[in-house]
Tab-separated table of C-alpha atoms in Angstrom:
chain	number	residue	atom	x	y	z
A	1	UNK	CA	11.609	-52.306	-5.163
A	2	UNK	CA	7.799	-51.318	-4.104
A	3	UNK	CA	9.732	-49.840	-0.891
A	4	UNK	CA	12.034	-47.853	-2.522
A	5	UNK	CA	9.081	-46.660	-5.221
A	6	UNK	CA	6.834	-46.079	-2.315
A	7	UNK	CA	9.654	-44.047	-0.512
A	8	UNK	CA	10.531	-42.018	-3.488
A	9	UNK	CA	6.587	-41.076	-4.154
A	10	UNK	CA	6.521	-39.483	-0.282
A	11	UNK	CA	9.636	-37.502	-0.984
A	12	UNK	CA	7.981	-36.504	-4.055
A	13	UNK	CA	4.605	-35.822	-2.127
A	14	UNK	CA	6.078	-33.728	0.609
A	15	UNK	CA	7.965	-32.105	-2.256
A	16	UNK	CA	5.031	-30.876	-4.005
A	17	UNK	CA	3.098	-29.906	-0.928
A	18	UNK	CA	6.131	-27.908	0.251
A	19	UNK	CA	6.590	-26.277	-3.187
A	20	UNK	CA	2.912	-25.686	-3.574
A	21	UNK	CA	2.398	-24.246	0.143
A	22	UNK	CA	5.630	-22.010	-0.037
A	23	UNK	CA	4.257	-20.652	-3.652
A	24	UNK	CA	0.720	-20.002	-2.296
A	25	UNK	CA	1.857	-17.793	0.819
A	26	UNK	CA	4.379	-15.714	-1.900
A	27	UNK	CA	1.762	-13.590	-3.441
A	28	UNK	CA	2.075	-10.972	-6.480
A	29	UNK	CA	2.127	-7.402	-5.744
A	30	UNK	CA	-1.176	-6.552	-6.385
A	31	UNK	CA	-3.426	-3.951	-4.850
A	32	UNK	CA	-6.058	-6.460	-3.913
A	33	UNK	CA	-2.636	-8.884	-2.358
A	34	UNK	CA	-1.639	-5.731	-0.209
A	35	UNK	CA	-4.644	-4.871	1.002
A	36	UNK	CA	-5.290	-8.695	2.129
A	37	UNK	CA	-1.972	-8.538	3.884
A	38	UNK	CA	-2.462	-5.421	5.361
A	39	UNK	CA	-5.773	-6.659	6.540
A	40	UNK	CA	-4.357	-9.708	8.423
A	41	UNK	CA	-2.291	-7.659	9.793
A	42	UNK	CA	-4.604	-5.375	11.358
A	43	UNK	CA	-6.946	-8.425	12.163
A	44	UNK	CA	-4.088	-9.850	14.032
A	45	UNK	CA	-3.574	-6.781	16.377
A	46	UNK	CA	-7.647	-6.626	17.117
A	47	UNK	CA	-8.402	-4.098	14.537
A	48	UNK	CA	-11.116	-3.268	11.865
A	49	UNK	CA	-10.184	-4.111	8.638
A	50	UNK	CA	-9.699	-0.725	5.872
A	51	UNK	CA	-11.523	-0.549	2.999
A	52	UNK	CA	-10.893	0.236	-0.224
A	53	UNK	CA	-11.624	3.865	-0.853
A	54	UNK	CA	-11.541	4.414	-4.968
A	55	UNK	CA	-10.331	8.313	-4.682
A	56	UNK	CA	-7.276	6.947	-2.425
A	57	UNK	CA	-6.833	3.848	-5.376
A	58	UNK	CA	-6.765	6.673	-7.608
A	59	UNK	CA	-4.207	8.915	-5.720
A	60	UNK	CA	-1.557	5.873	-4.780
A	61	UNK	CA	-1.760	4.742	-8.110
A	62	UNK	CA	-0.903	8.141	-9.530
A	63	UNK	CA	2.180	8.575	-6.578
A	64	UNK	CA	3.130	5.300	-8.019
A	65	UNK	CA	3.325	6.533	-11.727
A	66	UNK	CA	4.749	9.701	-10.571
A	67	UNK	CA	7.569	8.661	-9.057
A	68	UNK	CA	8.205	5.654	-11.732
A	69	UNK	CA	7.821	8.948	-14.727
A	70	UNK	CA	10.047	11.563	-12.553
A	71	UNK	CA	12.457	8.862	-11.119
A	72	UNK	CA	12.296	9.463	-7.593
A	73	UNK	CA	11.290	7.865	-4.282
A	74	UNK	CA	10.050	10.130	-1.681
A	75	UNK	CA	6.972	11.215	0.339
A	76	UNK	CA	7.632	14.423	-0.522
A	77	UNK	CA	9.342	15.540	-4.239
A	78	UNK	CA	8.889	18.155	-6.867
A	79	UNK	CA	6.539	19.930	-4.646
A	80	UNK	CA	3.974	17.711	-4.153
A	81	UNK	CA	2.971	16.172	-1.177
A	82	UNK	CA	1.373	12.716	-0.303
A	83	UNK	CA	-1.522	14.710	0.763
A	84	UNK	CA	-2.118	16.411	-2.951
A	85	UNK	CA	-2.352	13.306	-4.365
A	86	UNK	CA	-5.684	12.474	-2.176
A	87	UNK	CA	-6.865	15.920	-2.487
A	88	UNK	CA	-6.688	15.835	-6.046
A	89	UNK	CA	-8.761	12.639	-6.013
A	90	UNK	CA	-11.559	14.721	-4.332
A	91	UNK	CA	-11.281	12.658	-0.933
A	92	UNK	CA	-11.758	14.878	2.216
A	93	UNK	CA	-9.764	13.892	4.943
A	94	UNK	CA	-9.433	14.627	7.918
A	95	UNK	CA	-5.954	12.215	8.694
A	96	UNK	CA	-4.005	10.306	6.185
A	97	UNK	CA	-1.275	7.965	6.047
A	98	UNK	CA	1.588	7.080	3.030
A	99	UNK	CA	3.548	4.132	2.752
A	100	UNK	CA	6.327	3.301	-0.039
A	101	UNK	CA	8.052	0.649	-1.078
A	102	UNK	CA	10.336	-0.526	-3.674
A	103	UNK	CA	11.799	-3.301	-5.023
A	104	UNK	CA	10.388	-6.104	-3.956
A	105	UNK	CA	8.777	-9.289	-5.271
A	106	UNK	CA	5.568	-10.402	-3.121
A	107	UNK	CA	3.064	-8.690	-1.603
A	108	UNK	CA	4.039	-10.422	1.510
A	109	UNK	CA	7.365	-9.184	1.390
A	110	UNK	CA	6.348	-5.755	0.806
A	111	UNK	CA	3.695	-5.613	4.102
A	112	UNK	CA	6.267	-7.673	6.364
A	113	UNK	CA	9.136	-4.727	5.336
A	114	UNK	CA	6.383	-1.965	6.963
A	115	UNK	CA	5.829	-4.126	9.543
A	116	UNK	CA	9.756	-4.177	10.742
A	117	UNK	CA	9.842	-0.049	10.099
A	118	UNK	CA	7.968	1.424	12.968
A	119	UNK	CA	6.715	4.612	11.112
A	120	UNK	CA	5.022	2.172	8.373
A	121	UNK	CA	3.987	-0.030	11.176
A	122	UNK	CA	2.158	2.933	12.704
A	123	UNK	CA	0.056	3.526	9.645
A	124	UNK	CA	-0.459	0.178	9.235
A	125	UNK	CA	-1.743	-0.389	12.589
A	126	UNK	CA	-3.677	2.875	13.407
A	127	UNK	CA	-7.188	2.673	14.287
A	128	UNK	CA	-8.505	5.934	13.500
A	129	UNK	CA	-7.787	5.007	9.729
A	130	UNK	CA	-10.632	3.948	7.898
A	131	UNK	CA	-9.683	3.812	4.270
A	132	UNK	CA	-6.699	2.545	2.091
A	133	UNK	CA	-5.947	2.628	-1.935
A	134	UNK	CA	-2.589	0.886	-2.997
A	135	UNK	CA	-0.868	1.654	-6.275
A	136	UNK	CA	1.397	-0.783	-7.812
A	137	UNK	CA	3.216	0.219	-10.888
A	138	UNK	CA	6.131	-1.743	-12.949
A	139	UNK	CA	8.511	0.642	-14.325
A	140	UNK	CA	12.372	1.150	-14.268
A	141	UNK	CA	14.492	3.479	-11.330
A	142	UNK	CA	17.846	5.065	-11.652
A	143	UNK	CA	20.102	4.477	-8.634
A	144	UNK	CA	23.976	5.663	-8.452
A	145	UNK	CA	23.865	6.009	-12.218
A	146	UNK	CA	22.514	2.186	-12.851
A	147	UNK	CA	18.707	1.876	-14.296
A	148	UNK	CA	16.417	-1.549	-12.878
A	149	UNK	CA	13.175	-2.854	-13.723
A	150	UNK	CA	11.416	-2.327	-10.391
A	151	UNK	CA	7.768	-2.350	-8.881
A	152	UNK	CA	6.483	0.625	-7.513
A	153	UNK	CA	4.125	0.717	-4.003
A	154	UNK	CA	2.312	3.011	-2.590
A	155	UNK	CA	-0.114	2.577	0.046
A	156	UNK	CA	-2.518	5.335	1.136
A	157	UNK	CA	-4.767	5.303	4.325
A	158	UNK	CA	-7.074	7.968	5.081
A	159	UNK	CA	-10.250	8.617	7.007
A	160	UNK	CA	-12.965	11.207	5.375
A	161	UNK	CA	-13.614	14.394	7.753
A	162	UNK	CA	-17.055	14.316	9.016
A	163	UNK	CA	-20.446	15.516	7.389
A	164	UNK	CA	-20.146	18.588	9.909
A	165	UNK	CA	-16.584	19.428	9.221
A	166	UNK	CA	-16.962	19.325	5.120
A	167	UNK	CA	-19.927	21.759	5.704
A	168	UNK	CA	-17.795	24.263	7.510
A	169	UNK	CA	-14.906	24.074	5.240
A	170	UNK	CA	-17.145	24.725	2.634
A	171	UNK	CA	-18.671	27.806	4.163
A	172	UNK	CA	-15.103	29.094	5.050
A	173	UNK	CA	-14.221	28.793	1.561
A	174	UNK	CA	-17.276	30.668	0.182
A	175	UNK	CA	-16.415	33.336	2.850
A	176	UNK	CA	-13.019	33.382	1.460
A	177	UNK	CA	-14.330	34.052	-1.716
A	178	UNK	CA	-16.515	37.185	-1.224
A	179	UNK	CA	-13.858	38.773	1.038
């Protein structure tokens, strides 16, 4: 009997520990969850980790509401771009990066998806980017005539133009302005 008891309580160990490790690797989407996996990511492949930029927070999270208010999914829709979105967050770039997703239930999910596309791999992995702001938004989309819950993701990397290059835009645009 103290076998079979002591048999049963490692299945129910291993059980737990398997539960508990599979549960704590399956992360919510979550900005701060993205960003971590993103991070790894870019850790893995010898990179510099982005940072959270609050302009580009700002802008993703708006894409994300956008699209979940108009009902689409695109880059580009209704004639904005990804770009307007960080512009009219006030963040001067001088390269950016989008990333969508759609659909799916952990953060880890979402990341390992970019990873397996090549063009969201790219952004993922690009050193020149310095920045990132991920909007996640819970809302419904209308596919084929059938309406789902579903959670919106977009994932924004940028790098801000330098000092120099802000200073000459400016000028160029007060030149614009008195001819």
């Amino acid at each position: 009997m103290q076998i079979i008891a002591r048999i049963l309580g490692g299945v129910f160990v291993f059980i737990l520990t398997f539960a508990f490790s599979t549960l704590t690797y399956a992360s919510e989407i979550t900005p701060e969850n993205i960003v971590n996996a993103v991070n790894r990511e870019r850790e893995i492949n010898g990179l510099s980790p982005v940072i959270v930029s609050p302009q580009l927070q700002s802008a993703a999270r708006k894409k994300s509401i956008d699209m979940i208010v108009r009902d689409y999914f695109d880059h580009y829709a209704f004639g904005l771009t990804p770009w307007s979105f960080i512009q009219n967050e006030g963040y001067n770039y001088s390269i950016a990066g989008e990333n969508l997703a759609m659909g799916f239930s952990t953060a880890e999910g979402v990341v390992s998806a970019w990873m397996n596309s090549p063009m969201h791999r790219a952004n993922i992995l690009n050193p020149e980017f310095q920045n990132i702001g991920v909007g996640v938004v819970m809302g419904s989309y209308t596919e084929n005539g059938q309406t789902n819950p579903t959670t919106m993701t977009t994932e924004m990397f940028a790098t801000p133009k330098s000092k120099v290059s802000q200073l000459i835009d400016r000028v160029i645009a007060t030149l614009n302005k008195l001819f």
